[in-house]
Short mmCIF file of C-alpha atoms in Angstrom, two decimals:
data_model
loop_
_atom_site.label_atom_id
_atom_site.label_comp_id
_atom_site.label_asym_id
_atom_site.label_seq_id
_atom_site.Cartn_x
_atom_site.Cartn_y
_atom_site.Cartn_z
CA MET D 1284 -105.35 33.39 195.52
CA SER D 1285 -108.45 33.36 193.31
CA ASP D 1286 -110.93 30.61 192.61
CA THR D 1287 -109.08 30.03 189.37
CA ASP D 1288 -105.92 29.34 191.28
CA THR D 1289 -107.70 26.67 193.21
CA ASP D 1290 -108.12 24.61 190.07
CA THR D 1291 -104.40 24.33 189.57
CA ASP D 1292 -103.43 23.97 193.18
CA SER D 1293 -102.43 20.33 193.14
CA GLY D 1294 -105.01 19.78 190.44
CA SER D 1295 -106.71 16.50 190.90
CA GLY D 1296 -103.84 14.44 192.09
CA SER D 1297 -102.52 12.12 189.50
CA GLY D 1298 -105.24 12.98 186.99
CA SER D 1299 -107.33 9.96 186.12
CA PRO D 1300 -108.17 7.77 189.12
CA THR D 1301 -106.78 4.27 189.27
CA ARG D 1302 -109.43 1.81 188.05
CA LEU D 1303 -110.58 -0.82 190.50
CA ASP D 1304 -111.80 -4.23 189.48
CA ARG D 1305 -115.55 -4.77 189.72
CA ARG D 1306 -115.37 -6.32 193.17
CA GLY D 1307 -113.23 -3.49 194.53
CA TYR D 1308 -115.55 -0.84 193.11
CA ARG D 1309 -118.60 -2.57 194.60
CA ARG D 1310 -116.87 -2.51 197.97
CA VAL D 1311 -116.24 1.23 197.65
CA VAL D 1312 -119.89 1.85 196.75
CA ALA D 1313 -121.08 -0.33 199.64
CA ALA D 1314 -118.80 1.46 202.10
CA ALA D 1315 -120.03 4.84 200.91
CA THR D 1316 -123.72 4.04 200.78
CA VAL D 1317 -124.28 2.18 204.05
CA GLY D 1318 -123.35 5.16 206.21
CA THR D 1319 -125.45 7.47 204.05
CA LEU D 1320 -128.42 5.16 204.49
CA VAL D 1321 -128.02 5.28 208.27
CA GLU D 1322 -127.56 9.07 208.33
CA VAL D 1323 -130.79 9.75 206.46
CA TYR D 1324 -132.65 7.01 208.34
CA ASP D 1325 -131.64 8.52 211.69
CA LEU D 1326 -132.72 11.98 210.69
CA LEU D 1327 -136.06 10.92 209.29
CA VAL D 1328 -136.98 8.55 212.08
CA TYR D 1329 -136.65 11.57 214.35
CA GLY D 1330 -138.98 13.53 212.09
CA TYR D 1331 -141.46 10.67 211.72
CA PHE D 1332 -141.72 10.18 215.47
CA ALA D 1333 -141.60 13.89 216.32
CA GLY D 1334 -145.13 13.81 217.72
CA ILE D 1335 -144.29 10.91 220.05
CA LEU D 1336 -140.93 12.39 221.04
CA ALA D 1337 -142.71 15.64 221.92
CA GLU D 1338 -144.91 13.73 224.37
CA GLN D 1339 -142.04 11.68 225.82
CA PHE D 1340 -139.36 14.35 226.28
CA PHE D 1341 -141.22 17.61 226.95
CA PRO D 1342 -144.00 18.77 229.32
CA ARG D 1343 -147.42 17.92 227.91
CA GLN D 1344 -149.36 21.05 228.91
CA ASP D 1345 -149.09 22.57 225.41
CA PRO D 1346 -148.85 19.96 222.60
CA THR D 1347 -148.00 22.57 219.94
CA ALA D 1348 -145.18 24.02 222.05
CA ALA D 1349 -143.87 20.50 222.74
CA LEU D 1350 -143.86 19.67 219.02
CA LEU D 1351 -142.09 22.93 218.19
CA SER D 1352 -139.51 22.14 220.90
CA THR D 1353 -138.93 18.73 219.32
CA PHE D 1354 -138.37 20.32 215.91
CA ALA D 1355 -136.12 22.92 217.56
CA VAL D 1356 -133.90 20.14 218.94
CA LEU D 1357 -133.72 18.71 215.41
CA ALA D 1358 -132.59 22.11 214.12
CA LEU D 1359 -130.17 22.76 216.99
CA GLY D 1360 -128.53 19.40 216.42
CA SER D 1361 -127.80 20.55 212.90
CA VAL D 1362 -126.42 23.95 213.92
CA VAL D 1363 -123.20 22.16 214.95
CA ARG D 1364 -122.84 20.60 211.51
CA PRO D 1365 -120.55 23.35 210.16
CA LEU D 1366 -118.21 22.65 213.09
CA GLY D 1367 -118.34 18.96 212.25
CA ALA D 1368 -117.64 19.85 208.62
CA ILE D 1369 -114.44 21.61 209.67
CA LEU D 1370 -113.45 18.66 211.89
CA PHE D 1371 -114.19 15.86 209.42
CA GLY D 1372 -113.02 17.96 206.49
CA HIS D 1373 -109.66 18.35 208.22
CA ILE D 1374 -109.48 14.60 208.84
CA GLY D 1375 -110.56 13.76 205.29
CA ASP D 1376 -108.15 16.17 203.59
CA ARG D 1377 -105.20 15.51 205.92
CA LEU D 1378 -105.51 11.86 206.96
CA GLY D 1379 -107.65 10.38 204.21
CA ARG D 1380 -111.24 9.90 203.08
CA ARG D 1381 -111.50 6.44 204.59
CA THR D 1382 -110.30 7.58 208.03
CA ALA D 1383 -112.91 10.34 208.12
CA LEU D 1384 -115.72 8.00 207.06
CA VAL D 1385 -114.78 5.37 209.66
CA ALA D 1386 -114.80 8.03 212.39
CA SER D 1387 -118.15 9.45 211.28
CA VAL D 1388 -120.00 6.13 211.16
CA LEU D 1389 -118.58 5.13 214.56
CA LEU D 1390 -119.86 8.34 216.17
CA MET D 1391 -123.19 8.03 214.39
CA SER D 1392 -123.80 4.44 215.48
CA GLY D 1393 -123.05 5.21 219.12
CA SER D 1394 -125.21 8.32 219.34
CA THR D 1395 -128.12 6.66 217.53
CA MET D 1396 -128.17 3.62 219.79
CA ALA D 1397 -128.05 5.99 222.78
CA PHE D 1398 -131.18 7.67 221.38
CA GLY D 1399 -133.09 4.43 221.76
CA LEU D 1400 -132.06 4.09 225.41
CA LEU D 1401 -132.83 7.61 226.67
CA PRO D 1402 -135.04 8.09 229.75
CA THR D 1403 -138.22 10.14 229.25
CA TYR D 1404 -139.40 13.39 230.85
CA HIS D 1405 -141.69 11.38 233.12
CA SER D 1406 -138.65 9.49 234.47
CA VAL D 1407 -135.96 12.15 234.90
CA GLY D 1408 -137.66 15.49 234.25
CA ILE D 1409 -135.68 18.27 232.60
CA LEU D 1410 -132.67 15.98 232.13
CA ALA D 1411 -134.60 14.11 229.39
CA PRO D 1412 -134.65 16.94 226.80
CA VAL D 1413 -131.04 17.78 227.70
CA LEU D 1414 -129.94 14.22 226.89
CA LEU D 1415 -132.06 14.31 223.74
CA LEU D 1416 -130.21 17.44 222.63
CA VAL D 1417 -126.79 15.91 223.42
CA CYS D 1418 -127.55 12.90 221.23
CA ARG D 1419 -128.78 15.14 218.42
CA VAL D 1420 -125.60 17.23 218.64
CA LEU D 1421 -123.45 14.10 218.35
CA GLN D 1422 -125.58 12.92 215.43
CA GLY D 1423 -125.16 16.32 213.80
CA LEU D 1424 -121.39 16.18 214.17
CA SER D 1425 -121.20 12.70 212.66
CA ALA D 1426 -123.62 13.50 209.83
CA SER D 1427 -121.52 16.50 208.80
CA GLY D 1428 -118.86 14.22 207.35
CA GLU D 1429 -121.06 11.37 206.18
CA LEU D 1430 -122.87 12.01 202.90
CA THR D 1431 -120.32 14.54 201.69
CA GLY D 1432 -117.41 12.21 202.42
CA ALA D 1433 -119.20 9.31 200.75
CA ASN D 1434 -119.71 11.40 197.62
CA VAL D 1435 -116.03 12.34 197.55
CA LEU D 1436 -114.86 8.73 197.97
CA VAL D 1437 -117.13 7.35 195.24
CA LEU D 1438 -116.43 10.12 192.73
CA GLU D 1439 -112.66 9.79 193.16
CA HIS D 1440 -112.90 6.06 192.42
CA ALA D 1441 -115.47 6.32 189.59
CA PRO D 1442 -114.73 6.28 185.83
CA ARG D 1443 -115.07 9.77 184.36
CA ASP D 1444 -118.03 8.93 182.15
CA ARG D 1445 -120.02 7.56 185.12
CA ARG D 1446 -119.36 10.15 187.81
CA GLY D 1447 -122.91 11.48 187.86
CA ARG D 1448 -124.39 8.01 188.19
CA ALA D 1449 -121.81 7.09 190.84
CA VAL D 1450 -122.75 10.07 193.00
CA ALA D 1451 -126.43 9.35 192.29
CA MET D 1452 -126.00 5.86 193.76
CA VAL D 1453 -124.78 7.35 197.04
CA ASN D 1454 -127.74 9.71 197.13
CA VAL D 1455 -130.14 6.90 196.28
CA ALA D 1456 -128.79 5.18 199.40
CA GLY D 1457 -130.05 8.24 201.25
CA ASN D 1458 -133.42 7.76 199.55
CA LEU D 1459 -133.30 4.11 200.61
CA GLY D 1460 -132.61 5.27 204.16
CA ALA D 1461 -135.69 7.48 203.93
CA PHE D 1462 -137.76 4.61 202.53
CA THR D 1463 -136.49 2.30 205.28
CA ALA D 1464 -137.44 4.87 207.91
CA ALA D 1465 -140.93 5.15 206.41
CA ALA D 1466 -141.21 1.35 206.22
CA VAL D 1467 -140.11 0.90 209.84
CA GLY D 1468 -142.54 3.61 210.93
CA PHE D 1469 -145.33 1.98 208.94
CA GLY D 1470 -144.50 -1.48 210.31
CA LEU D 1471 -144.36 -0.34 213.92
CA ALA D 1472 -147.59 1.61 213.53
CA ARG D 1473 -149.31 -1.46 212.06
CA LEU D 1474 -147.94 -4.00 214.52
CA LEU D 1475 -148.28 -2.02 217.73
CA GLU D 1476 -151.12 -0.29 219.48
CA PRO D 1477 -150.74 3.51 219.72
CA GLU D 1478 -149.99 3.18 223.44
CA GLN D 1479 -147.24 0.63 222.77
CA LEU D 1480 -145.74 2.77 220.01
CA ALA D 1481 -145.60 5.76 222.34
CA ALA D 1482 -144.29 3.77 225.30
CA TRP D 1483 -141.46 1.81 223.70
CA GLY D 1484 -142.02 1.14 219.99
CA TRP D 1485 -140.23 4.31 218.87
CA ARG D 1486 -137.05 3.07 220.60
CA VAL D 1487 -136.89 0.05 218.28
CA ALA D 1488 -136.51 2.33 215.26
CA PHE D 1489 -133.40 4.00 216.69
CA LEU D 1490 -131.81 0.76 217.87
CA ILE D 1491 -132.16 -0.72 214.37
CA ALA D 1492 -130.18 2.21 212.96
CA GLY D 1493 -127.38 1.73 215.45
CA LEU D 1494 -126.97 -1.92 214.44
CA ILE D 1495 -126.90 -1.05 210.72
CA GLY D 1496 -124.23 1.55 211.49
CA LEU D 1497 -122.01 -1.11 213.06
CA VAL D 1498 -122.22 -3.08 209.81
CA GLY D 1499 -121.15 0.08 208.00
CA LEU D 1500 -118.18 0.43 210.33
CA TYR D 1501 -116.99 -3.06 209.40
CA VAL D 1502 -117.37 -2.43 205.65
CA ARG D 1503 -115.50 0.87 205.78
CA THR D 1504 -112.47 -0.55 207.53
CA ARG D 1505 -111.98 -2.84 204.51
CA VAL D 1506 -112.24 -0.29 201.69
CA LEU D 1507 -109.30 1.14 199.73
CA GLU D 1508 -108.32 4.78 200.12
CA SER D 1509 -109.12 7.20 197.30
CA PRO D 1510 -106.42 6.98 194.59
CA GLU D 1511 -106.55 10.75 194.05
CA PHE D 1512 -105.82 11.38 197.72
CA VAL D 1513 -103.04 8.78 197.74
CA ALA D 1514 -101.47 10.47 194.70
CA LEU D 1515 -100.96 13.64 196.76
CA GLY D 1516 -98.37 11.85 198.90
CA ASP D 1517 -97.30 13.85 201.95
CA ALA D 1518 -98.64 17.16 200.59
CA PRO D 1519 -101.91 17.09 202.60
CA ARG D 1520 -99.95 17.12 205.87
CA ARG D 1521 -98.12 20.32 204.97
CA GLY D 1522 -99.19 23.95 204.63
CA ARG D 1523 -102.30 25.71 205.87
CA ALA D 1524 -105.26 23.85 207.32
CA PRO D 1525 -107.81 22.84 204.65
CA PHE D 1526 -110.46 25.08 206.23
CA VAL D 1527 -108.22 28.14 205.95
CA ARG D 1528 -107.28 27.30 202.36
CA THR D 1529 -110.93 26.87 201.43
CA LEU D 1530 -111.91 30.28 202.80
CA ARG D 1531 -108.93 31.99 201.19
CA SER D 1532 -109.13 30.46 197.73
CA ALA D 1533 -112.64 29.12 197.09
CA LYS D 1534 -115.12 31.60 198.58
CA ARG D 1535 -117.17 32.01 195.39
CA ARG D 1536 -117.42 28.27 194.89
CA LEU D 1537 -118.42 27.82 198.51
CA LEU D 1538 -121.24 30.35 198.08
CA VAL D 1539 -122.53 28.77 194.85
CA VAL D 1540 -122.74 25.28 196.33
CA THR D 1541 -124.19 26.48 199.65
CA VAL D 1542 -127.02 28.41 197.97
CA TRP D 1543 -127.87 25.49 195.67
CA THR D 1544 -127.78 22.93 198.48
CA ALA D 1545 -129.94 25.15 200.69
CA ALA D 1546 -132.82 24.79 198.23
CA SER D 1547 -132.49 21.02 197.82
CA SER D 1548 -132.07 20.41 201.56
CA LEU D 1549 -135.12 22.57 202.32
CA GLY D 1550 -137.27 20.49 199.98
CA GLY D 1551 -135.87 17.26 201.36
CA PHE D 1552 -136.39 18.15 205.02
CA MET D 1553 -139.94 19.24 204.28
CA LEU D 1554 -140.74 16.04 202.39
CA VAL D 1555 -139.48 13.62 204.98
CA GLY D 1556 -139.19 15.68 208.18
CA PHE D 1557 -142.37 17.74 208.12
CA LEU D 1558 -145.08 16.35 205.83
CA PRO D 1559 -145.68 13.01 207.64
CA THR D 1560 -146.23 14.85 210.92
CA TYR D 1561 -148.39 17.43 209.15
CA LEU D 1562 -150.58 14.71 207.62
CA MET D 1563 -151.06 13.07 211.01
CA ARG D 1564 -151.80 16.26 212.96
CA GLU D 1565 -153.62 18.47 210.45
CA GLY D 1566 -154.83 15.92 207.91
CA ARG D 1567 -156.04 13.52 210.61
CA MET D 1568 -154.32 10.69 208.78
CA SER D 1569 -153.33 7.57 210.70
CA PRO D 1570 -149.59 7.11 211.35
CA ALA D 1571 -149.53 3.99 209.16
CA ASP D 1572 -151.13 5.80 206.20
CA ALA D 1573 -148.90 8.86 206.63
CA PHE D 1574 -145.76 6.70 206.63
CA ALA D 1575 -146.99 4.65 203.65
CA ALA D 1576 -147.80 7.76 201.58
CA ASN D 1577 -144.40 9.24 202.35
CA GLY D 1578 -142.61 5.98 201.58
CA LEU D 1579 -144.24 5.72 198.14
CA SER D 1580 -143.13 9.26 197.28
CA ILE D 1581 -139.56 8.35 198.23
CA ILE D 1582 -139.55 5.77 195.42
CA VAL D 1583 -140.11 8.70 193.03
CA LEU D 1584 -137.31 10.55 194.81
CA GLY D 1585 -134.89 7.70 194.10
CA LEU D 1586 -135.86 7.50 190.43
CA SER D 1587 -135.40 11.26 190.11
CA THR D 1588 -131.94 10.97 191.67
CA MET D 1589 -130.78 8.32 189.19
CA LEU D 1590 -132.21 10.27 186.26
CA GLY D 1591 -130.29 13.33 187.41
CA GLY D 1592 -127.07 11.32 187.52
CA TYR D 1593 -127.66 10.07 183.99
CA LEU D 1594 -128.36 13.59 182.70
CA VAL D 1595 -125.20 15.18 184.13
CA ASP D 1596 -123.12 12.39 182.58
CA ARG D 1597 -124.54 13.34 179.16
CA PHE D 1598 -125.27 17.07 179.20
CA PRO D 1599 -123.66 20.29 180.50
CA VAL D 1600 -124.12 20.61 184.26
CA ARG D 1601 -125.41 24.19 184.12
CA ARG D 1602 -128.17 23.30 181.65
CA VAL D 1603 -129.35 20.39 183.79
CA ALA D 1604 -129.22 22.49 186.97
CA ILE D 1605 -131.33 25.30 185.52
CA GLY D 1606 -133.94 22.87 184.20
CA VAL D 1607 -134.18 21.04 187.52
CA VAL D 1608 -134.59 24.12 189.72
CA ILE D 1609 -137.24 25.62 187.40
CA GLY D 1610 -139.15 22.33 187.45
CA ALA D 1611 -138.96 22.17 191.25
CA ALA D 1612 -140.22 25.74 191.61
CA LEU D 1613 -143.13 25.25 189.20
CA THR D 1614 -144.37 22.09 190.95
CA SER D 1615 -144.01 23.17 194.59
CA VAL D 1616 -147.35 24.98 194.98
CA PRO D 1617 -149.44 22.41 192.99
CA ALA D 1618 -147.81 19.63 195.02
CA PHE D 1619 -148.67 21.27 198.32
CA LEU D 1620 -152.23 21.95 197.13
CA LEU D 1621 -152.67 18.24 196.47
CA ILE D 1622 -151.27 17.36 199.88
CA VAL D 1623 -153.32 19.79 201.98
CA ARG D 1624 -156.57 20.04 200.01
CA SER D 1625 -157.29 16.51 198.81
CA GLY D 1626 -157.85 15.01 202.26
CA SER D 1627 -157.19 11.53 200.87
CA PHE D 1628 -154.41 8.96 200.86
CA ALA D 1629 -154.20 9.12 197.05
CA GLY D 1630 -153.88 12.90 197.17
CA ALA D 1631 -151.13 12.68 199.78
CA VAL D 1632 -149.20 10.20 197.63
CA ALA D 1633 -149.70 12.23 194.44
CA GLY D 1634 -148.72 15.52 196.06
CA GLN D 1635 -145.61 14.18 197.74
CA SER D 1636 -144.58 12.33 194.57
CA LEU D 1637 -144.92 15.55 192.57
CA TRP D 1638 -142.83 17.28 195.23
CA ALA D 1639 -140.17 14.57 194.88
CA LEU D 1640 -140.15 14.60 191.07
CA PHE D 1641 -137.39 17.21 190.74
CA LEU D 1642 -136.14 17.07 194.32
CA GLY D 1643 -134.04 13.91 193.85
CA ALA D 1644 -132.18 15.36 190.88
CA SER D 1645 -131.69 18.63 192.76
CA GLY D 1646 -130.09 16.89 195.73
CA MET D 1647 -127.85 14.82 193.46
CA LEU D 1648 -126.72 17.96 191.61
CA GLY D 1649 -125.79 19.58 194.91
CA ALA D 1650 -123.56 16.60 195.64
CA VAL D 1651 -121.98 16.73 192.17
CA LEU D 1652 -121.27 20.45 192.37
CA SER D 1653 -119.87 20.09 195.89
CA VAL D 1654 -117.40 17.45 194.83
CA VAL D 1655 -116.22 18.69 191.45
CA LEU D 1656 -115.96 22.41 192.18
CA PHE D 1657 -113.22 21.82 194.76
CA PRO D 1658 -109.77 20.35 193.95
CA VAL D 1659 -108.43 17.29 195.75
CA PRO D 1660 -106.43 19.00 198.55
CA ILE D 1661 -109.51 20.84 199.90
CA ARG D 1662 -112.28 18.74 198.37
CA PHE D 1663 -113.55 17.07 201.55
CA THR D 1664 -113.53 20.35 203.49
CA GLY D 1665 -115.15 22.42 200.75
CA THR D 1666 -117.79 19.77 200.11
CA ALA D 1667 -118.62 19.27 203.78
CA LEU D 1668 -118.63 22.97 204.64
CA ALA D 1669 -120.95 24.00 201.78
CA SER D 1670 -123.39 21.17 202.37
CA ASN D 1671 -123.55 21.56 206.13
CA LEU D 1672 -123.85 25.33 206.08
CA ALA D 1673 -126.90 24.87 203.85
CA VAL D 1674 -128.40 22.25 206.15
CA ALA D 1675 -127.69 24.26 209.31
CA LEU D 1676 -128.99 27.57 207.95
CA ILE D 1677 -131.98 26.39 205.89
CA GLY D 1678 -132.60 22.66 205.64
CA SER D 1679 -132.77 21.46 209.23
CA SER D 1680 -135.03 24.31 210.32
CA ALA D 1681 -137.58 23.51 207.59
CA PRO D 1682 -139.98 21.52 209.83
CA TYR D 1683 -139.85 24.22 212.52
CA VAL D 1684 -140.21 27.12 210.06
CA SER D 1685 -143.00 25.36 208.16
CA ALA D 1686 -144.99 24.66 211.33
CA SER D 1687 -144.40 28.23 212.52
CA LEU D 1688 -145.48 29.73 209.17
CA ILE D 1689 -148.73 27.78 209.20
CA ALA D 1690 -149.38 28.77 212.83
CA ALA D 1691 -148.62 32.45 212.12
CA THR D 1692 -150.43 32.85 208.79
CA GLY D 1693 -153.16 30.26 209.06
CA SER D 1694 -152.34 29.23 205.48
CA PRO D 1695 -151.26 25.64 204.83
CA LEU D 1696 -149.66 26.85 201.58
CA SER D 1697 -147.16 29.16 203.31
CA PRO D 1698 -144.36 26.51 203.36
CA ALA D 1699 -144.64 26.20 199.55
CA ILE D 1700 -144.10 29.96 199.20
CA TYR D 1701 -141.03 29.61 201.41
CA VAL D 1702 -139.69 26.96 199.02
CA LEU D 1703 -140.28 29.27 196.04
CA VAL D 1704 -138.22 32.04 197.64
CA VAL D 1705 -135.27 29.75 198.39
CA SER D 1706 -135.50 28.16 194.93
CA ALA D 1707 -135.04 31.60 193.39
CA GLY D 1708 -131.63 31.74 195.08
CA ALA D 1709 -130.70 28.34 193.63
CA LEU D 1710 -131.72 29.48 190.14
CA PHE D 1711 -129.56 32.59 190.53
CA ALA D 1712 -126.61 30.40 191.62
CA ALA D 1713 -127.02 28.10 188.61
CA ILE D 1714 -127.34 30.92 186.06
CA PHE D 1715 -124.61 33.22 187.34
CA GLY D 1716 -122.42 30.83 189.32
CA LEU D 1717 -121.66 28.13 186.73
CA SER D 1718 -120.03 28.32 183.33
CA ALA D 1719 -122.04 27.21 180.30
CA GLY D 1720 -121.11 24.11 178.34
CA VAL D 1721 -119.02 22.43 181.03
CA ARG D 1722 -119.46 18.66 181.36
CA LEU D 1723 -118.85 16.51 184.40
CA SER D 1724 -116.83 13.96 182.41
CA ARG D 1725 -113.98 16.40 181.74
CA GLY D 1726 -112.50 15.85 185.16
CA PRO D 1727 -112.43 17.24 188.69
CA GLY D 1728 -112.27 21.01 188.82
CA ASP D 1729 -113.66 21.43 185.28
CA VAL D 1730 -117.11 22.50 186.45
CA ARG D 1731 -116.00 26.05 187.09
CA THR D 1732 -117.75 28.98 188.66
CA ALA D 1733 -118.51 31.92 186.41
CA GLU D 1734 -115.79 33.88 188.15
CA SER D 1735 -113.11 31.37 187.29
CA SER D 1736 -114.10 31.03 183.67
#
């Protein structure tokens, strides 16, 4: 079966989704966004407090090695995400989008609260980093079905002429999660002495996330199932597993989305998972200033995300994608120059904001392509697998690779060159992987790969 066959394999359910009233649609959006907020918050709090976690969970003889070990745990926790994508994709495509999202937020809330209760290396020795890794693995599994599933649920409920903006809202929730993480980090750094922050303050940040996740669990149990999934009837429970069907019939689509998402996830992980720590360690910036500078740039990230959603609702997806990736590539080196050479708070804000200018739209486009390139019967699996392969292979290792590149080359600009190389792959995917002139409003499955056109 070819990628073209995938478009007609059960199509998009009943065609146009059943319209909800305004209250019902708001509930769907709330259910989708709250888990996404927690997912991004969890991930970024880990990155923001990486320096403290390195001291608390690893031997202190070599601070650089301890920090690299902390980033390695972050990356290893994401290596399991493709396995989680298969698991939650199977649940989402067989049992329903809502069931998968309830399961993911339940696992996420539990593992995140456990993070805030872990004993340190000083208390239990080598068991401390082992427990840290276990919690990260559980977080990675839960995150694998979170943002992707939320995008699927919202898009399948959204009116056709607002699909881009609907998906953008979910991704803005991720930006809000990033902003919340920066705000919590800033607040804790301002309110507590450095010794208090290192001793117990970091735990507060993780416990907050667990409580928000429980709210998300309540909201998701009350949301309606996707009308496009319901329209499939008993079909999802028959035939080959969604993972097998995806590999057999949608390989080209999977590659296109994975390559694109690799570039956007790399930029995102560097912005929120690496740069605050870099500013504190290499730029000698206080934790409060580093968090504040990063938080201000995330506002730009959110605006970029919404603008991207508006553009794909009005213009061909391929044209928007090419423009966004070229803009991101052209601004990466100037942005990093501002960050590493200015030595000031204003320079850190300006550089990170320039970095975020095209990044938000790029991440939103990855979500759009993930959802609309795959038909309803394998949509959750295809979306989750592409996104999580990109995060596992490229995105989650960005802080570790960036720190290693700087250590190996001595050049603070080396991470920006890394971004340029990966962006070239995304540009190739947009030019040769998508058909020209296709608009998001024409319906699921209409944004075809070049092979299927």
